[in-house]
CSV table of C-alpha atoms in Angstrom, one decimal:
chain,number,residue,atom,x,y,z
A,23,MET,CA,34.3,-99.0,-48.9
A,24,THR,CA,33.9,-99.3,-52.6
A,25,ALA,CA,34.1,-102.2,-54.9
A,26,ALA,CA,37.8,-103.2,-55.6
A,27,GLY,CA,37.5,-106.6,-57.2
A,28,ASN,CA,35.3,-108.5,-59.6
A,29,PRO,CA,32.6,-111.2,-59.2
A,30,GLY,CA,34.9,-114.0,-60.4
A,31,GLU,CA,37.4,-113.2,-57.7
A,32,VAL,CA,34.6,-113.2,-55.1
A,33,PHE,CA,33.1,-116.5,-56.4
A,34,GLY,CA,36.5,-118.2,-56.2
A,35,ALA,CA,37.2,-117.0,-52.6
A,36,PHE,CA,33.7,-118.0,-51.3
A,37,LEU,CA,33.7,-121.4,-53.2
A,38,LYS,CA,36.8,-122.3,-51.2
A,39,LEU,CA,35.0,-121.2,-48.0
A,40,GLY,CA,31.8,-123.1,-49.0
A,41,LEU,CA,33.8,-126.3,-49.5
A,42,THR,CA,35.8,-126.1,-46.2
A,43,SER,CA,33.8,-124.0,-43.7
A,44,PHE,CA,32.6,-126.7,-41.2
A,45,GLY,CA,31.4,-126.0,-37.7
A,46,GLY,CA,28.4,-123.5,-37.9
A,47,PRO,CA,28.1,-119.7,-38.1
A,48,ILE,CA,30.6,-118.8,-35.4
A,49,ALA,CA,33.2,-121.0,-37.0
A,50,HIS,CA,32.3,-119.5,-40.4
A,51,LEU,CA,33.1,-116.0,-39.2
A,52,GLY,CA,36.5,-117.2,-38.1
A,53,TYR,CA,37.1,-118.7,-41.6
A,54,PHE,CA,36.0,-115.4,-43.2
A,55,ARG,CA,38.4,-113.4,-41.0
A,56,ASP,CA,41.4,-115.7,-41.8
A,57,GLU,CA,40.7,-115.8,-45.5
A,58,LEU,CA,39.4,-112.3,-46.3
A,59,VAL,CA,40.7,-110.0,-43.6
A,60,ILE,CA,44.1,-111.6,-42.8
A,61,ARG,CA,45.1,-113.2,-46.0
A,62,ARG,CA,43.4,-111.2,-48.8
A,63,LYS,CA,43.0,-107.9,-46.8
A,64,TRP,CA,39.7,-107.0,-48.3
A,65,LEU,CA,39.0,-104.9,-45.1
A,66,ASP,CA,40.5,-104.2,-41.7
A,67,GLU,CA,39.8,-105.7,-38.4
A,68,ARG,CA,37.6,-102.9,-37.1
A,69,GLY,CA,35.5,-102.9,-40.3
A,70,TYR,CA,35.0,-106.6,-40.1
A,71,ALA,CA,34.0,-106.5,-36.4
A,72,ASP,CA,31.5,-103.8,-37.2
A,73,LEU,CA,30.0,-105.8,-40.1
A,74,VAL,CA,29.7,-108.9,-37.8
A,75,ALA,CA,28.0,-106.8,-35.2
A,76,LEU,CA,25.4,-105.6,-37.7
A,77,CYS,CA,24.7,-109.1,-39.0
A,78,GLN,CA,24.3,-110.4,-35.4
A,79,PHE,CA,21.9,-107.6,-34.7
A,80,LEU,CA,19.6,-108.5,-37.6
A,81,PRO,CA,17.4,-111.6,-38.0
A,82,GLY,CA,18.7,-114.0,-40.5
A,83,PRO,CA,21.7,-116.3,-41.1
A,84,ALA,CA,24.6,-114.1,-39.7
A,85,SER,CA,27.5,-115.8,-41.5
A,86,SER,CA,25.7,-115.7,-44.9
A,87,GLN,CA,24.8,-112.1,-44.3
A,88,VAL,CA,28.4,-111.3,-43.6
A,89,GLY,CA,29.5,-113.1,-46.7
A,90,PHE,CA,26.9,-111.4,-48.8
A,91,ALA,CA,28.0,-108.0,-47.5
A,92,LEU,CA,31.6,-108.7,-48.1
A,93,GLY,CA,30.8,-109.7,-51.7
A,94,LEU,CA,28.8,-106.5,-52.1
A,95,MET,CA,31.6,-104.4,-50.7
A,96,ARG,CA,34.2,-106.1,-53.0
A,97,ALA,CA,32.4,-106.3,-56.3
A,98,GLY,CA,29.0,-104.7,-56.0
A,99,PRO,CA,25.6,-106.5,-56.4
A,100,LEU,CA,27.1,-109.2,-58.7
A,101,GLY,CA,29.8,-109.8,-56.1
A,102,ALA,CA,27.1,-110.2,-53.4
A,103,LEU,CA,25.3,-112.8,-55.6
A,104,ALA,CA,28.6,-114.6,-56.3
A,105,ALA,CA,29.5,-114.8,-52.6
A,106,TRP,CA,26.1,-116.2,-51.7
A,107,THR,CA,26.0,-118.7,-54.5
A,108,ALA,CA,29.5,-120.0,-54.0
A,109,PHE,CA,29.2,-120.3,-50.2
A,110,THR,CA,25.8,-121.9,-50.4
A,111,LEU,CA,25.9,-124.2,-53.4
A,112,PRO,CA,28.2,-127.0,-52.2
A,113,SER,CA,26.1,-127.9,-49.1
A,114,ALA,CA,22.8,-127.4,-50.9
A,115,ILE,CA,23.8,-129.8,-53.6
A,116,ILE,CA,24.8,-132.5,-51.1
A,117,LEU,CA,21.5,-132.1,-49.2
A,118,VAL,CA,19.4,-132.3,-52.3
A,119,VAL,CA,21.1,-135.5,-53.4
A,120,PHE,CA,20.5,-136.9,-49.9
A,121,ALA,CA,16.9,-136.0,-50.0
A,122,MET,CA,16.3,-137.5,-53.5
A,123,ALA,CA,18.0,-140.7,-52.4
A,124,ALA,CA,15.6,-141.1,-49.5
A,125,THR,CA,14.0,-144.3,-51.0
A,126,ALA,CA,17.4,-146.0,-50.5
A,127,PHE,CA,16.7,-145.9,-46.7
A,128,ASN,CA,13.5,-147.9,-46.8
A,129,ASN,CA,15.2,-150.9,-45.1
A,130,PRO,CA,16.3,-151.8,-41.6
A,131,VAL,CA,19.9,-150.6,-42.2
A,132,GLY,CA,18.7,-147.4,-43.7
A,133,GLN,CA,16.3,-146.8,-40.9
A,134,GLY,CA,19.1,-147.4,-38.4
A,135,LEU,CA,21.2,-144.8,-40.2
A,136,LEU,CA,18.4,-142.3,-40.1
A,137,HIS,CA,17.8,-142.9,-36.4
A,138,GLY,CA,21.4,-142.2,-35.8
A,139,LEU,CA,21.1,-138.9,-37.6
A,140,LYS,CA,18.1,-138.0,-35.4
A,141,LEU,CA,20.3,-138.6,-32.4
A,142,VAL,CA,22.9,-136.2,-33.9
A,143,ALA,CA,20.1,-133.6,-34.0
A,144,VAL,CA,19.5,-134.1,-30.2
A,145,ALA,CA,23.2,-133.5,-29.4
A,146,VAL,CA,23.6,-130.5,-31.8
A,147,VAL,CA,20.5,-128.7,-30.6
A,148,ALA,CA,21.4,-129.3,-27.0
A,149,GLN,CA,24.9,-127.9,-27.7
A,150,ALA,CA,23.2,-124.9,-29.3
A,151,VAL,CA,20.9,-124.3,-26.4
A,152,TRP,CA,23.8,-124.5,-23.9
A,153,GLY,CA,26.1,-122.2,-25.9
A,154,MET,CA,23.3,-119.6,-26.7
A,155,ALA,CA,22.1,-119.6,-23.1
A,156,LYS,CA,25.6,-118.7,-21.9
A,157,SER,CA,26.0,-115.8,-24.3
A,158,LEU,CA,22.4,-114.5,-24.7
A,159,THR,CA,20.9,-115.1,-21.2
A,160,PRO,CA,23.8,-114.3,-18.9
A,161,ASP,CA,21.7,-112.5,-16.3
A,162,ARG,CA,18.4,-113.0,-14.5
A,163,PRO,CA,16.2,-110.7,-16.6
A,164,ARG,CA,17.2,-112.4,-19.9
A,165,ALA,CA,17.0,-115.8,-18.3
A,166,ALA,CA,13.5,-115.0,-17.2
A,167,ILE,CA,12.6,-113.9,-20.8
A,168,ALA,CA,13.9,-117.3,-22.1
A,169,ILE,CA,11.6,-119.1,-19.6
A,170,VAL,CA,8.6,-116.9,-20.7
A,171,ALA,CA,9.4,-117.9,-24.3
A,172,VAL,CA,9.3,-121.6,-23.4
A,173,PHE,CA,5.8,-121.1,-22.0
A,174,ALA,CA,4.8,-119.1,-25.0
A,175,VAL,CA,5.9,-121.8,-27.4
A,176,THR,CA,4.4,-124.6,-25.3
A,177,PHE,CA,1.0,-123.0,-24.8
A,178,GLY,CA,0.8,-120.5,-27.7
A,179,GLY,CA,-0.3,-123.0,-30.4
A,180,VAL,CA,0.5,-122.1,-34.0
A,181,PHE,CA,1.6,-118.6,-33.2
A,182,GLY,CA,3.6,-119.5,-30.1
A,183,GLN,CA,7.1,-119.0,-31.7
A,184,LEU,CA,6.2,-115.6,-33.2
A,185,ALA,CA,4.6,-114.6,-29.9
A,186,ALA,CA,7.7,-115.6,-28.0
A,187,ILE,CA,9.9,-113.4,-30.0
A,188,VAL,CA,7.5,-110.4,-29.9
A,189,VAL,CA,7.0,-110.7,-26.2
A,190,GLY,CA,10.8,-111.2,-25.7
A,191,ALA,CA,11.5,-107.9,-27.6
A,192,PHE,CA,8.9,-106.1,-25.5
A,193,LEU,CA,10.3,-107.4,-22.3
A,194,GLY,CA,13.7,-106.4,-23.5
A,195,LEU,CA,12.6,-102.8,-23.7
A,196,LEU,CA,11.5,-103.0,-20.1
A,197,LEU,CA,14.3,-105.2,-18.6
A,198,CYS,CA,17.4,-104.9,-20.8
A,199,ARG,CA,18.2,-101.2,-21.1
A,200,GLN,CA,21.5,-101.7,-19.3
A,201,VAL,CA,22.9,-103.9,-22.1
A,202,ALA,CA,26.3,-102.5,-23.1
A,203,SER,CA,26.4,-100.8,-26.5
A,204,ARG,CA,28.6,-101.7,-29.4
A,205,GLN,CA,30.5,-99.1,-31.2
A,206,GLY,CA,29.5,-98.9,-34.9
A,207,GLY,CA,29.7,-96.7,-37.9
A,208,SER,CA,33.1,-97.8,-39.3
A,209,VAL,CA,31.5,-99.8,-42.1
A,210,SER,CA,30.4,-97.8,-45.1
A,211,PHE,CA,28.8,-99.1,-48.3
A,212,ASN,CA,28.0,-97.3,-51.5
A,213,ILE,CA,24.3,-97.8,-50.9
A,214,SER,CA,21.9,-94.8,-50.9
A,215,ARG,CA,19.3,-94.4,-48.2
A,216,TRP,CA,16.5,-94.6,-50.8
A,217,VAL,CA,17.8,-98.0,-51.9
A,218,GLY,CA,17.9,-99.1,-48.3
A,219,ALA,CA,14.4,-97.9,-47.7
A,220,ILE,CA,13.1,-99.8,-50.8
A,221,CYS,CA,14.6,-103.0,-49.5
A,222,LEU,CA,13.1,-102.5,-46.1
A,223,VAL,CA,9.7,-101.8,-47.6
A,224,ALA,CA,10.1,-104.9,-49.8
A,225,PHE,CA,10.9,-107.0,-46.7
A,226,PHE,CA,7.8,-106.0,-44.9
A,227,ALA,CA,5.5,-106.0,-48.0
A,228,LEU,CA,6.5,-109.6,-48.7
A,229,LEU,CA,6.1,-110.6,-45.1
A,230,ILE,CA,2.5,-109.2,-45.0
A,231,ALA,CA,1.4,-109.9,-48.6
A,232,LEU,CA,2.7,-113.5,-49.1
A,233,PRO,CA,0.3,-115.2,-46.6
A,234,VAL,CA,-2.6,-113.3,-48.1
A,235,VAL,CA,-1.7,-114.3,-51.7
A,236,ALA,CA,-1.0,-117.9,-50.6
A,237,SER,CA,-4.4,-118.2,-49.0
A,238,TYR,CA,-6.2,-116.9,-52.1
A,239,ALA,CA,-4.1,-118.4,-54.9
A,240,ASN,CA,-4.1,-121.9,-53.4
A,241,LEU,CA,-0.8,-122.7,-55.2
A,242,GLN,CA,1.7,-124.9,-53.4
A,243,ALA,CA,4.7,-123.0,-54.8
A,244,ILE,CA,3.5,-119.7,-53.3
A,245,SER,CA,2.6,-121.4,-50.0
A,246,LEU,CA,6.1,-122.9,-50.0
A,247,PHE,CA,7.8,-119.6,-50.7
A,248,ASP,CA,5.6,-117.9,-48.0
A,249,ALA,CA,6.4,-120.5,-45.3
A,250,PHE,CA,10.2,-120.4,-45.8
A,251,TYR,CA,10.2,-116.6,-46.2
A,252,ARG,CA,8.5,-116.2,-42.9
A,253,SER,CA,10.9,-118.7,-41.3
A,254,GLY,CA,13.9,-116.8,-42.6
A,255,SER,CA,12.4,-113.5,-41.3
A,256,LEU,CA,12.2,-114.7,-37.7
A,257,VAL,CA,15.6,-116.3,-37.1
A,258,PHE,CA,17.3,-114.4,-34.3
A,259,GLY,CA,20.3,-115.6,-32.5
A,260,GLY,CA,21.8,-118.3,-34.8
A,261,GLY,CA,21.0,-120.7,-37.5
A,262,HIS,CA,19.8,-123.5,-35.2
A,263,VAL,CA,16.7,-121.4,-34.3
A,264,VAL,CA,15.4,-122.1,-37.8
A,265,LEU,CA,14.7,-125.7,-36.7
A,266,PRO,CA,11.5,-125.1,-34.7
A,267,LEU,CA,10.3,-122.5,-37.2
A,268,LEU,CA,10.7,-124.9,-40.2
A,269,GLU,CA,9.2,-127.8,-38.2
A,270,ALA,CA,6.1,-125.7,-37.6
A,271,GLU,CA,5.9,-124.8,-41.3
A,272,THR,CA,6.5,-128.2,-42.8
A,273,VAL,CA,6.0,-131.1,-40.4
A,274,GLN,CA,2.9,-129.7,-38.8
A,275,LYS,CA,1.4,-129.0,-42.2
A,276,GLY,CA,2.0,-132.6,-43.4
A,277,TRP,CA,4.5,-131.6,-46.1
A,278,ILE,CA,7.2,-133.9,-44.7
A,279,SER,CA,7.4,-136.6,-42.0
A,280,ASN,CA,9.0,-135.8,-38.7
A,281,ASN,CA,11.5,-138.7,-39.2
A,282,SER,CA,12.6,-137.3,-42.5
A,283,PHE,CA,12.8,-133.8,-41.1
A,284,LEU,CA,15.1,-134.8,-38.3
A,285,ALA,CA,17.2,-137.1,-40.4
A,286,GLY,CA,17.8,-134.2,-42.8
A,287,TYR,CA,18.7,-131.9,-40.0
A,288,GLY,CA,21.2,-134.4,-38.7
A,289,ILE,CA,23.0,-134.8,-42.1
A,290,ALA,CA,23.0,-131.0,-42.4
A,291,GLN,CA,25.5,-131.0,-39.5
A,292,ALA,CA,28.0,-132.9,-41.6
A,293,VAL,CA,28.3,-130.6,-44.5
A,294,PRO,CA,30.2,-127.3,-44.8
A,295,GLY,CA,28.5,-124.0,-45.4
A,296,PRO,CA,25.4,-122.4,-43.9
A,297,LEU,CA,22.9,-124.4,-41.9
A,298,PHE,CA,20.1,-122.6,-43.8
A,299,THR,CA,20.8,-125.0,-46.7
A,300,PHE,CA,18.7,-127.4,-44.7
A,301,ALA,CA,15.9,-125.6,-46.6
A,302,ALA,CA,17.1,-127.2,-49.8
A,303,TYR,CA,16.8,-130.6,-48.3
A,304,LEU,CA,13.2,-129.9,-47.2
A,305,GLY,CA,12.2,-128.5,-50.6
A,306,ALA,CA,13.6,-131.6,-52.4
A,307,ALA,CA,12.2,-134.2,-49.9
A,308,MET,CA,8.6,-132.9,-49.5
A,309,ASP,CA,5.6,-134.9,-50.8
A,310,PRO,CA,3.6,-132.0,-52.4
A,311,SER,CA,4.8,-130.7,-55.7
A,312,PRO,CA,6.9,-128.6,-56.4
A,313,ASN,CA,9.7,-130.7,-54.9
A,314,GLY,CA,13.0,-132.1,-56.1
A,315,VAL,CA,15.4,-129.5,-57.5
A,316,LEU,CA,12.6,-126.9,-58.2
A,317,GLY,CA,11.3,-127.2,-54.6
A,318,ALA,CA,14.8,-127.0,-53.2
A,319,ALA,CA,15.5,-123.8,-55.3
A,320,ILE,CA,12.2,-122.2,-54.1
A,321,CYS,CA,12.9,-122.9,-50.4
A,322,LEU,CA,16.6,-121.9,-50.6
A,323,VAL,CA,15.8,-118.5,-52.2
A,324,ALA,CA,12.8,-117.8,-49.9
A,325,ILE,CA,14.7,-118.5,-46.6
A,326,PHE,CA,17.7,-116.4,-47.5
A,327,LEU,CA,15.9,-113.5,-49.1
A,328,PRO,CA,14.5,-111.7,-46.0
A,329,GLY,CA,17.9,-111.6,-44.3
A,330,PHE,CA,19.5,-110.1,-47.3
A,331,LEU,CA,16.7,-107.5,-47.8
A,332,LEU,CA,17.1,-106.5,-44.2
A,333,LEU,CA,20.9,-106.3,-44.5
A,334,VAL,CA,20.9,-104.1,-47.5
A,335,GLY,CA,18.0,-102.0,-46.1
A,336,THR,CA,19.9,-101.4,-42.8
A,337,LEU,CA,23.4,-100.8,-44.1
A,338,PRO,CA,22.9,-97.1,-44.9
A,339,PHE,CA,21.3,-96.5,-41.4
A,340,TRP,CA,23.5,-98.8,-39.3
A,341,GLY,CA,25.6,-96.2,-37.5
A,342,GLY,CA,22.7,-94.4,-36.0
A,343,LEU,CA,20.6,-97.6,-35.3
A,344,ASN,CA,23.5,-99.3,-33.5
A,345,ARG,CA,23.7,-96.3,-31.0
A,346,PHE,CA,19.9,-96.3,-30.3
A,347,PRO,CA,19.5,-97.8,-26.7
A,348,LEU,CA,15.9,-99.0,-27.2
A,349,ALA,CA,16.8,-100.9,-30.4
A,350,ARG,CA,19.6,-102.7,-28.5
A,351,ALA,CA,17.4,-103.4,-25.6
A,352,ALA,CA,14.6,-104.9,-27.8
A,353,MET,CA,17.1,-107.0,-29.7
A,354,SER,CA,18.6,-108.3,-26.4
A,355,GLY,CA,15.2,-109.4,-25.3
A,356,ALA,CA,14.5,-111.1,-28.7
A,357,ASN,CA,17.8,-112.9,-28.6
A,358,ALA,CA,17.0,-114.2,-25.0
A,359,ALA,CA,13.6,-115.3,-26.2
A,360,VAL,CA,15.1,-117.5,-29.0
A,361,VAL,CA,17.0,-119.4,-26.4
A,362,GLY,CA,13.6,-120.4,-24.9
A,363,VAL,CA,12.2,-121.2,-28.4
A,364,LEU,CA,15.1,-123.5,-29.1
A,365,ALA,CA,14.9,-125.1,-25.7
A,366,ALA,CA,11.3,-125.9,-26.3
A,367,ALA,CA,12.2,-127.5,-29.7
A,368,LEU,CA,14.9,-129.6,-28.0
A,369,TYR,CA,12.2,-131.4,-26.2
A,370,ASN,CA,9.5,-131.5,-29.0
A,371,PRO,CA,10.1,-132.5,-31.7
A,372,VAL,CA,13.8,-133.4,-31.3
A,373,TRP,CA,13.9,-135.4,-28.1
A,374,VAL,CA,10.6,-137.1,-28.2
A,375,SER,CA,11.2,-138.3,-31.7
A,376,ALA,CA,14.8,-139.5,-31.3
A,377,VAL,CA,15.3,-140.8,-27.8
A,378,LEU,CA,13.2,-143.9,-27.6
A,379,SER,CA,15.3,-146.0,-25.2
A,380,PRO,CA,18.1,-145.8,-22.6
A,381,LYS,CA,20.5,-146.7,-25.4
A,382,ASP,CA,19.4,-143.8,-27.4
A,383,PHE,CA,19.8,-141.5,-24.4
A,384,ALA,CA,23.4,-142.8,-23.9
A,385,LEU,CA,24.3,-142.2,-27.6
A,386,ALA,CA,22.8,-138.7,-27.6
A,387,LEU,CA,24.7,-137.8,-24.4
A,388,LEU,CA,27.9,-139.2,-25.9
A,389,GLY,CA,27.4,-137.0,-28.9
A,390,LEU,CA,26.8,-133.9,-26.7
A,391,LEU,CA,30.0,-134.6,-24.7
A,392,LEU,CA,32.0,-135.1,-27.9
A,393,LEU,CA,30.8,-131.7,-29.1
A,394,VAL,CA,31.0,-129.7,-25.9
A,395,VAL,CA,33.9,-131.3,-23.9
A,396,TRP,CA,36.1,-132.9,-26.5
A,397,LYS,CA,35.4,-130.1,-29.1
A,398,MET,CA,35.0,-132.6,-31.9
A,399,PRO,CA,33.8,-131.1,-35.2
A,400,PRO,CA,30.1,-131.9,-35.9
A,401,TRP,CA,30.8,-133.9,-39.0
A,402,THR,CA,32.8,-136.5,-37.0
A,403,VAL,CA,29.9,-136.8,-34.5
A,404,VAL,CA,27.5,-137.3,-37.4
A,405,ILE,CA,29.6,-140.2,-38.7
A,406,LEU,CA,30.0,-141.8,-35.3
A,407,LEU,CA,26.3,-141.6,-34.3
A,408,ALA,CA,25.0,-142.6,-37.8
A,409,GLY,CA,27.4,-145.5,-37.7
A,410,ALA,CA,26.1,-146.5,-34.2
A,411,GLY,CA,22.5,-146.4,-35.4
A,412,THR,CA,23.4,-148.5,-38.4
A,413,LEU,CA,25.2,-151.0,-36.3
A,414,GLU,CA,22.3,-151.3,-33.9
A,415,ALA,CA,20.0,-152.1,-36.8
A,416,LEU,CA,22.4,-154.9,-37.9
A,417,ILE,CA,22.7,-156.5,-34.5
């Protein structure tokens, strides 16, 4: 597939998607298919399915990676940049504005609103755990890997989440070799193998070098970039998995309070576009400088960069990698482990910080039922629970 459009066309298509794509990464992939495969005919169904398979195989924000790849296919590197910018900017701007208006919530009504948003986080993360468990741990070996991951996070200290994913991949090699393969190789990009190799080297070089540089330089901007780059590098299985990773990198370091963290995560459910734009909220709301718009920009670039480096690095080699049984087995184990990572995060910090009374439990359960049983869009649940929290503060 070669470039057949221009960056302006790509920007326009993805700006429409960035303004209207509610519902999380799986819903985003449906929007992309309707707009770009069915209506605009940028590629065929098989090519799109193969591209989605690649992005779900890699760590990172799957829907944003698919969008980046479609922009790259349509209009080259500038098209990829246009796709990412247009799809990401609307929600990032909303979240930065929310973060910078945080002082407006220092009153009983505002605190009630924030508490309602924290209850939204309980419902959304519980829904994510349930949905991911059904698709990623459908058998006993992968369910066992998820349980091992819960223990690794609970007792592993600072490195518990990373250990859970590494152990999950190793156990996948041992227990998940019967996972059915996906057929690949129908997507072809005009990217040479040496460009792909450079991107892969850059990914690992930054992953290794950034913590070293941050420890010696003692500059908050570098520490910030390092924290969000590492978080973006370890997100397997869906955007919600970034929650425990970012909590460990921000709340536990004292950069932002747990209340503000969960309130931002709650409002992130009400905006269109990728969930990774939650990073923009965190960068803007943190106490250490740089924060505000500059902090948001640093965090946003850092969290998306590793997924894009891996995507471009893997594209020239995808056909062979997708047919390698050990790679599929390891990824299956890693995906099962992230179910355990997210389940541990559902309890701490999400549940223990938000559910403080039987009334909170009832509201969180209501939100979960609205999402899972009544299939209501997340933004309506955000409005309902935020309103309930505000009303409770007024009574």
